[in-house]
Short mmCIF file of C-alpha atoms and ligand atoms in Angstrom, two decimals:
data_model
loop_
_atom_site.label_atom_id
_atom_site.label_comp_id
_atom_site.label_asym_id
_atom_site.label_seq_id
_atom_site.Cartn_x
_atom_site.Cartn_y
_atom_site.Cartn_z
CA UNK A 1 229.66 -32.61 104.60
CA UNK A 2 228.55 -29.85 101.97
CA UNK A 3 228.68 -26.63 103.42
CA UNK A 4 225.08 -24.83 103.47
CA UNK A 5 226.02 -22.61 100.60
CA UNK A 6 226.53 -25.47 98.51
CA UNK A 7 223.14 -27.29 100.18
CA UNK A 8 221.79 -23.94 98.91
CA UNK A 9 223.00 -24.02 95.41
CA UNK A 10 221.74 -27.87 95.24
CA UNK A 11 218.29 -27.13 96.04
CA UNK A 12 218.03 -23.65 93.47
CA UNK A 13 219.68 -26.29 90.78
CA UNK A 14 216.56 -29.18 91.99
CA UNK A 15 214.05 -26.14 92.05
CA UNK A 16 215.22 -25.19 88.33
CA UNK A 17 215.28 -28.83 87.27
CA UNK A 18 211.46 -29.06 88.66
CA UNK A 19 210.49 -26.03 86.59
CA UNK A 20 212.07 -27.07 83.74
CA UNK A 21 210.56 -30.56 83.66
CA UNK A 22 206.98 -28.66 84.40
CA UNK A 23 207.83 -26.48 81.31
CA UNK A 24 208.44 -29.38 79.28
CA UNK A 25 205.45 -31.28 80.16
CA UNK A 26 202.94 -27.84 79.12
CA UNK A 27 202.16 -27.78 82.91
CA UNK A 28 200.37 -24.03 82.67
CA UNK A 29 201.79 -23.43 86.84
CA UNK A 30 205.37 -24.36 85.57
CA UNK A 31 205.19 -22.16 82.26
CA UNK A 32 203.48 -18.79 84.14
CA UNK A 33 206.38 -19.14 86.65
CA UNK A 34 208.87 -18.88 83.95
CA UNK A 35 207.26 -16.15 82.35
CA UNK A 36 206.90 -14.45 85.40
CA UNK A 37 210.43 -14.82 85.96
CA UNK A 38 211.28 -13.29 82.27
CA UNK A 39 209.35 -10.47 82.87
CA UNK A 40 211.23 -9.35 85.88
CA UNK A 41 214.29 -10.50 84.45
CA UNK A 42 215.24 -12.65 87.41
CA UNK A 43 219.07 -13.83 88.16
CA UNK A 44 218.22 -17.60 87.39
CA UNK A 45 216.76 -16.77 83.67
CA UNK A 46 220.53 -17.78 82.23
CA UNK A 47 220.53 -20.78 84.00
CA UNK A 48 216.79 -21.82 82.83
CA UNK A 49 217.44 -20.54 79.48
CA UNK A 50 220.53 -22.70 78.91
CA UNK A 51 218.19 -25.70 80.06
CA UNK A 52 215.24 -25.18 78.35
CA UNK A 53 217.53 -25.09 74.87
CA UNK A 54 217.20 -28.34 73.52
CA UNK A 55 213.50 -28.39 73.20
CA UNK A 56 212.93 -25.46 71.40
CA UNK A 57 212.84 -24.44 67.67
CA UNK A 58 209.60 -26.40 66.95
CA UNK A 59 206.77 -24.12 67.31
CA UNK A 60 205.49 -21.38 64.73
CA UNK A 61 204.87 -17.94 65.82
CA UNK A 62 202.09 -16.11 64.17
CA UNK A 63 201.65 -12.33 64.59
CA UNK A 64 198.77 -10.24 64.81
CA UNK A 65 198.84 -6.52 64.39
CA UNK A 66 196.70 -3.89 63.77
CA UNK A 67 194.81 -0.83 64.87
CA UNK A 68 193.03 -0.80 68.06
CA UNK A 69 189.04 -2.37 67.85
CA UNK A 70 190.00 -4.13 63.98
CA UNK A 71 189.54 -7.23 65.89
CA UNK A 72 192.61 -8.79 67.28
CA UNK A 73 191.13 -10.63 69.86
CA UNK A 74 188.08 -12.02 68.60
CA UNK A 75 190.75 -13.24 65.18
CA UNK A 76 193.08 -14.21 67.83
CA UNK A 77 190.21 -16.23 69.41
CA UNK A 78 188.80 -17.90 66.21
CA UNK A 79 192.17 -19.03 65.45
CA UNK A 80 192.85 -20.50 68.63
CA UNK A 81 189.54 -23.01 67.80
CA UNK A 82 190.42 -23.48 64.25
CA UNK A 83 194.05 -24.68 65.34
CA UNK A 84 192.58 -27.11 67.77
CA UNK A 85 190.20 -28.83 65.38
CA UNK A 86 193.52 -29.67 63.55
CA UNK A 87 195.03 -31.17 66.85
CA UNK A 88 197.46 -28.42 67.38
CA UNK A 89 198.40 -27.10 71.02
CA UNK A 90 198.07 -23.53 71.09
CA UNK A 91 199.80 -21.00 72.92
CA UNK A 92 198.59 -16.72 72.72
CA UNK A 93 200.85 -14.22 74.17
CA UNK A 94 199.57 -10.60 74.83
CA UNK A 95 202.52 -8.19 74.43
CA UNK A 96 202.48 -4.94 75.80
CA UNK A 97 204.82 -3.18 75.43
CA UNK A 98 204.17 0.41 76.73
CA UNK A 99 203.04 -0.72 80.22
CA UNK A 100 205.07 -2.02 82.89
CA UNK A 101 202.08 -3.97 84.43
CA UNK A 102 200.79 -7.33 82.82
CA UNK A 103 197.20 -8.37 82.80
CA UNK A 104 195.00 -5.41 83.62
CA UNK A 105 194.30 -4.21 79.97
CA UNK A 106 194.20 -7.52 79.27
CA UNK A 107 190.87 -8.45 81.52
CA UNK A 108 188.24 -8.24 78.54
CA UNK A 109 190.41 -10.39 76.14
CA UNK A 110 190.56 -12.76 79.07
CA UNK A 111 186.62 -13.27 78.93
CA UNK A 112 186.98 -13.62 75.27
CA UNK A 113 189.19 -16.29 75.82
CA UNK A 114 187.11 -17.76 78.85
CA UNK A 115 186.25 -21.23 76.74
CA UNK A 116 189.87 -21.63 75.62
CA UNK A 117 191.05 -21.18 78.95
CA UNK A 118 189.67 -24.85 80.39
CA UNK A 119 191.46 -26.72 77.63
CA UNK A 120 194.80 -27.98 79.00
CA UNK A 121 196.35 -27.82 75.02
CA UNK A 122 195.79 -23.91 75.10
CA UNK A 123 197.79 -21.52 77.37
CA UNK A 124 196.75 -17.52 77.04
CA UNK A 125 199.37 -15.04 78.96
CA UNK A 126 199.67 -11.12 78.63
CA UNK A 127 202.98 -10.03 79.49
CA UNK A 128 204.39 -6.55 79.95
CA UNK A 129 207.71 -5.53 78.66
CA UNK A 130 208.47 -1.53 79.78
CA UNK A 131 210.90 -1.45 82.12
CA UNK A 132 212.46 -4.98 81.43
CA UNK A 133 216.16 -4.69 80.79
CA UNK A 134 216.97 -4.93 76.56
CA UNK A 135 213.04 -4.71 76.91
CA UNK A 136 210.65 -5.93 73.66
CA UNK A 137 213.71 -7.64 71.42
CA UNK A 138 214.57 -9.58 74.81
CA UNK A 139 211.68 -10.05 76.48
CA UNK A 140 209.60 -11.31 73.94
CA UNK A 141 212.05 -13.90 72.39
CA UNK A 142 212.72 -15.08 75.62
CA UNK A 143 208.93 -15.71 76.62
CA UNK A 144 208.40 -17.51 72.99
CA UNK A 145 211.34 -19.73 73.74
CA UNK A 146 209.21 -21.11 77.11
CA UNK A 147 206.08 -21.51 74.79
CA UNK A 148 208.49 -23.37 72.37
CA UNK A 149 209.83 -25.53 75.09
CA UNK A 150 206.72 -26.27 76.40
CA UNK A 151 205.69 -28.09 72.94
CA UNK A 152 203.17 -25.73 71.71
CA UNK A 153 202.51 -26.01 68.17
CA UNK A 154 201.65 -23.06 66.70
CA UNK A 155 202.30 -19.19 69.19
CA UNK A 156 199.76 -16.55 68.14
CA UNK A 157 201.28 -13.01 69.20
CA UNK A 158 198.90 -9.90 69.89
CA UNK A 159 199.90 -6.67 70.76
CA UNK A 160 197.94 -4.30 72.81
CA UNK A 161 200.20 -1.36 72.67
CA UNK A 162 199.80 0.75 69.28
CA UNK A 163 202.77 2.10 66.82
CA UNK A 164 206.04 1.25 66.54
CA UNK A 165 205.59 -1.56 68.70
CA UNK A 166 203.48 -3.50 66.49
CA UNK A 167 206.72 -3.46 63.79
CA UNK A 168 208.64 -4.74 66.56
CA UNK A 169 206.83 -7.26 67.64
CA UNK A 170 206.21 -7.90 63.78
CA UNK A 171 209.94 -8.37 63.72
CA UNK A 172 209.76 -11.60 66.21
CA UNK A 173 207.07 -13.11 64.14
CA UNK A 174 207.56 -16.04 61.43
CA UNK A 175 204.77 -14.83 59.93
CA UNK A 176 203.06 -11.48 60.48
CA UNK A 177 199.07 -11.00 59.86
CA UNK A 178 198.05 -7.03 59.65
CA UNK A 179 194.42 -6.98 60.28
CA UNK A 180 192.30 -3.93 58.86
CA UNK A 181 188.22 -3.31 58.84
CA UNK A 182 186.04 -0.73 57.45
CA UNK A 183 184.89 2.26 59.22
CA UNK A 184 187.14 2.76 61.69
CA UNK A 185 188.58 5.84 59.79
CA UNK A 186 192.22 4.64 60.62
CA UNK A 187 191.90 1.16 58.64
CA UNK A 188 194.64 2.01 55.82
CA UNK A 189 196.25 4.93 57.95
CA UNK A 190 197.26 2.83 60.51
CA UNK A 191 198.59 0.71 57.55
CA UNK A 192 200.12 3.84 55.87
CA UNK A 193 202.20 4.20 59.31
CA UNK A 194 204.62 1.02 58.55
CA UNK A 195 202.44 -1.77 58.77
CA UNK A 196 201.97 -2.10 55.00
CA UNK A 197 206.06 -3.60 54.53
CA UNK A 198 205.64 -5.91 57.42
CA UNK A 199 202.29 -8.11 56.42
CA UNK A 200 202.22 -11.18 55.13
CA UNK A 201 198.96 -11.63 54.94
CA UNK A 202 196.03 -9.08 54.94
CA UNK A 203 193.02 -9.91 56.58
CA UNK A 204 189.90 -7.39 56.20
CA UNK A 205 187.53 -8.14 59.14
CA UNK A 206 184.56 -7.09 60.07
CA UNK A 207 183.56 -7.25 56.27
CA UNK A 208 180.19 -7.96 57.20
CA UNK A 209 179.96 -3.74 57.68
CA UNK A 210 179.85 -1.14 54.68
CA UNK A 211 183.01 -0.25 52.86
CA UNK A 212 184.62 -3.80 53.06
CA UNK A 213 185.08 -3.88 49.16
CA UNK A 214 186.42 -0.29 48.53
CA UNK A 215 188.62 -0.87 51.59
CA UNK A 216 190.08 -4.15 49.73
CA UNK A 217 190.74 -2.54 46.35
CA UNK A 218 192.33 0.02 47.93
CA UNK A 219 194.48 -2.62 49.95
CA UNK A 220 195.27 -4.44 47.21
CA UNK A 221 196.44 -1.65 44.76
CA UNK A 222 198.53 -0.81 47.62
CA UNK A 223 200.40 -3.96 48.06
CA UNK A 224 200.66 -4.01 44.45
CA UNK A 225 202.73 -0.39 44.84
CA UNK A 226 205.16 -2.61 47.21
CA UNK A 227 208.70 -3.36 46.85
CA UNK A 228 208.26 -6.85 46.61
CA UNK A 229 209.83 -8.27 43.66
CA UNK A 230 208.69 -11.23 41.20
CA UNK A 231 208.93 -14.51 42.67
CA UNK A 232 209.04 -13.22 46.35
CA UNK A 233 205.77 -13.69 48.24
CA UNK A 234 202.92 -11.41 47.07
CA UNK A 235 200.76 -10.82 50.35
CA UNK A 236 197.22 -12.23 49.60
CA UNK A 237 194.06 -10.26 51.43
CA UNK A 238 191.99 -12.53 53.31
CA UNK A 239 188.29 -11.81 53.90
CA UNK A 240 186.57 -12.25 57.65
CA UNK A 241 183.99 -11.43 60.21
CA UNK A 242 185.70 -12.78 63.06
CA UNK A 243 183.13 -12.83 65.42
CA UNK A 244 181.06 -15.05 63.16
CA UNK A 245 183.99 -17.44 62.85
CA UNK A 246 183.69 -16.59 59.01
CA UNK A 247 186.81 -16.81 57.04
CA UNK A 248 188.86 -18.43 59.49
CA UNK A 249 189.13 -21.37 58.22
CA UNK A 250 191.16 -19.75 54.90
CA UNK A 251 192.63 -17.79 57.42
CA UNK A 252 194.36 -20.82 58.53
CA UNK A 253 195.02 -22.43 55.17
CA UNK A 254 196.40 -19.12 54.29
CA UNK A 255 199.22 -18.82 57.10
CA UNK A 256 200.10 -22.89 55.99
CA UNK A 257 200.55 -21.98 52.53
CA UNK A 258 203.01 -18.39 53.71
CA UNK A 259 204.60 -21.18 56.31
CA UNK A 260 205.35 -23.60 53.23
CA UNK A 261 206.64 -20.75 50.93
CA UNK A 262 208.65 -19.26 53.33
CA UNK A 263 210.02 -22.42 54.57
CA UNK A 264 211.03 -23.46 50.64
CA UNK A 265 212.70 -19.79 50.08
CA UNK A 266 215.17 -20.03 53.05
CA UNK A 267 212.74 -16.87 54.34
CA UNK A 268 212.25 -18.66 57.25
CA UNK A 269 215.15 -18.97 58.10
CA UNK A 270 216.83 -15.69 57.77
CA UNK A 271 213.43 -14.38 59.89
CA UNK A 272 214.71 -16.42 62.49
CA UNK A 273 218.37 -15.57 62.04
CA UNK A 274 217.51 -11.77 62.63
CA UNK A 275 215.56 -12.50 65.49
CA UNK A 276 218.03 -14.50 67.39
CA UNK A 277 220.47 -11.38 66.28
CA UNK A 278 218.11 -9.11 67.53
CA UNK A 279 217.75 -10.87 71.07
CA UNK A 280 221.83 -11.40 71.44
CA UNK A 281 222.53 -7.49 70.61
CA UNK A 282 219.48 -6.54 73.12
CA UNK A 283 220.97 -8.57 75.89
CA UNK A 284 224.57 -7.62 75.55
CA UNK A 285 223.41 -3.82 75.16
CA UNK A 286 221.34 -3.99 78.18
CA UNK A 287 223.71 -5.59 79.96
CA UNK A 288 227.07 -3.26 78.73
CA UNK A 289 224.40 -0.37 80.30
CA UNK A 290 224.05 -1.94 84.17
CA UNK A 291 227.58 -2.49 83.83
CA UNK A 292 228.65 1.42 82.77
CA UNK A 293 225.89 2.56 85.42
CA UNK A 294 226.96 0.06 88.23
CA UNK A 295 231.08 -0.10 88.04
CA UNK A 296 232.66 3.05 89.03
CA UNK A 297 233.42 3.63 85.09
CA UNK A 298 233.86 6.93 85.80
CA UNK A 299 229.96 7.97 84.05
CA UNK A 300 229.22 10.89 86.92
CA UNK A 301 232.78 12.38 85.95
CA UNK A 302 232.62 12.29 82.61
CA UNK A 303 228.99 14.07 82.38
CA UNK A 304 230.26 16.64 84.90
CA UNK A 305 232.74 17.45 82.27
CA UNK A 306 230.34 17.57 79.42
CA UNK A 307 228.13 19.72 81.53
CA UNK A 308 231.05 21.94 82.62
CA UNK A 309 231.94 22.30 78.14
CA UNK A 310 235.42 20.84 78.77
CA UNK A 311 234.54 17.70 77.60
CA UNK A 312 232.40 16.68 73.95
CA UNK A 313 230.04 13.38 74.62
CA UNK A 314 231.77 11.75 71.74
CA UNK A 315 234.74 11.97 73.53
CA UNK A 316 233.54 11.09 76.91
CA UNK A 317 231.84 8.24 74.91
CA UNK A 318 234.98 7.02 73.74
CA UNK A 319 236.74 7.21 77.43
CA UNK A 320 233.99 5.50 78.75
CA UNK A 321 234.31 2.49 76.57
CA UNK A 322 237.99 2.49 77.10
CA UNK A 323 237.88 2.13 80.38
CA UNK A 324 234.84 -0.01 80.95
CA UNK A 325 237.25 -2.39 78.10
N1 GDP B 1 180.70 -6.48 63.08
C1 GDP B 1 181.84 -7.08 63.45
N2 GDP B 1 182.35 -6.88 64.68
C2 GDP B 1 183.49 -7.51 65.02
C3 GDP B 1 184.17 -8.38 64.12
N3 GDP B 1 185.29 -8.83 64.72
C4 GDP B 1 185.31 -8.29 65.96
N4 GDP B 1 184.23 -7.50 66.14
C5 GDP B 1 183.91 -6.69 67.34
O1 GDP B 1 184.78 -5.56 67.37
C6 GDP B 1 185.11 -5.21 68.73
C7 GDP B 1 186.62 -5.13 68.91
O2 GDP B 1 187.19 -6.40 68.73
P1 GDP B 1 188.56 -6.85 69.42
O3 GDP B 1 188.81 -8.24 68.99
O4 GDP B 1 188.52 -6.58 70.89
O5 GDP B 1 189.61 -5.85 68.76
P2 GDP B 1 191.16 -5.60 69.12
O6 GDP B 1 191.21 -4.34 69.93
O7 GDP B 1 191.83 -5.43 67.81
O8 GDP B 1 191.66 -6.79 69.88
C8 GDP B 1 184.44 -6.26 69.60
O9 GDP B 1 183.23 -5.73 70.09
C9 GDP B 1 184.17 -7.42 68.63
O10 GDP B 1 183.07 -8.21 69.01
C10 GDP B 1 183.59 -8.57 62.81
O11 GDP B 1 184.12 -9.28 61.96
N5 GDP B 1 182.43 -7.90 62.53
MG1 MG B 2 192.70 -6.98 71.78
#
């Protein structure tokens, strides 16, 4: 007779099977569970990871970055629709990455999304990532993988947190849209501040307001003072006013034709490459760092000794690694 340990152990494995086959059939219960479980960066995620696997590397994850009020949400929104008409499933993912709490900042883009959210071939989740252990490079890969497993076609990525976070979550995208709009002041600043080397595509929303077309040329002779070189992908500008639904639909076209490029210039593929890089270094950083604070490594010692001057940190450094080794 199995001993209740191992009883134990066989009904985790069924419970992990049963989420898994729930991921894998897009049931929305099944894939918030997982997420859920991500975001706290529960003990079974290597297990569900390894299982989930084999059904990813199919969907297309589309960025969307830019300054807060340039109309993320109501772009992310159109999208969603336009996607559908073309009989895609559809998954959004919130990132942000400065809070530790998911949905609360999220609650307006949730109305927003209100008509999306009764279709079963759309799933919308916000997800925090402060505080999660190898945080944004690991947390946001590994969320993206359950959308992927869970057959969506196409992943549209908004962050809600402002800065540096933006390139990061940039960095996870196959293709990354930098959205812009006249008179909010910060349009090409917020541009200025690293945005400008990590769009693919330009959009200019809320062109139905004054200052649309200066803001364009001034876009455009911008990208033209890029470092991209002839024959790599010049990043077009794309014209909207979201809320109207108006340029969307070249919107769409417009991320296809990137997709195709990038697919035909091995881009693709050495976007993905980095990413996967960036998620493997994440995890085994984050967890070298439980593993130096938990084991009795000797950490407490060694910074007593730095404190006291007898010791430099390069050197305790060094010891530390030696002996964690
Ligand atoms: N006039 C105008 N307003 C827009 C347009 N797109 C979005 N908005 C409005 O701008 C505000 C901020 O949009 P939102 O999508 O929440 O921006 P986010 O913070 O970047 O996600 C909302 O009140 C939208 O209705 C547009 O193209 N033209
Ligand atoms: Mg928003």
């Amino acid at each position: 007779m199995a001993s209740t340990e191992q009883q134990a152990a066989g009904s985790e494995r069924a419970d992990l099977d049963e989420l898994v086959q729930g991921v894998r059939a897009g049931r929305p219960r099944s894939i918030g569970r997982v997420i859920s479980m991500v975001e706290n960066g529960a003990a079974e995620l290597p297990a569900l990871t390894a299982l989930l696997a084999a059904d990813t590397g199919q969907s297309y994850v589309v960025g969307i970055t830019g300054a807060p009020g340039v109309g993320k949400s109501t772009t992310t929104a159109a999208l969603v629709a336009a996607l559908r008409d073309s009989g895609q499933r559809v998954g959004v993912l919130a990132v942000d990455p400065s809070s530790p709490f998911s949905g609360g900042a999220l609650l307006g883009d949730r109305v927003r999304m209100q008509h999306h959210a009764l279709d079963p071939s759309v799933y919308i989740r916000s997800m925090a990532t402060r505080g999660h252990l190898g945080g944004l490079s690991v947390a946001a890969p590994a969320a993206l993988r359950v959308f992927d497993a869970a057959g969506f076609d196409t992943v549209l990525v908004e962050t809600v947190g402002v800065g540096q976070s933006e390139v990061e979550v940039a960095a996870l995208a196959d293709a990354t849209l930098v959205l812009v709009a006249p008179g909010m002041g910060d349009g090409i600043q917020a541009a200025k501040a690293g945005i400008l080397e990590i769009g693919d595509i330009f959009v200019v929303n809320k062109s139905d307001r004054d200052g649309a077309q200066p803001l364009i040329r001034e876009l455009r002779n911008m990208i033209a003072l890029g470092t991209r070189g002839p024959g790599e992908w010049q990043p077009p500008i794309v014209t909207t006013v979201a809320n109207e639904n108006r340029g969307i639909d070249e919107l769409r076209q417009t991320i296809d034709t990137f997709r195709a490029a990038q697919q035909a210039s091995g881009e693709h593929r050495r976007r993905r490459l980095g990413r996967a890089r960036q998620e493997v270094e994440g995890l085994a950083l984050g967890q070298l760092r439980a593993e130096l604070r938990l084991s009795r490594s000797g950490l407490d010692e060694l910074a007593d000794r730095v404190r006291a001057g007898e010791l430099d940190p390069y050197a305790a450094a060094a010891q530390l690694l030696a002996r964690h080794g």
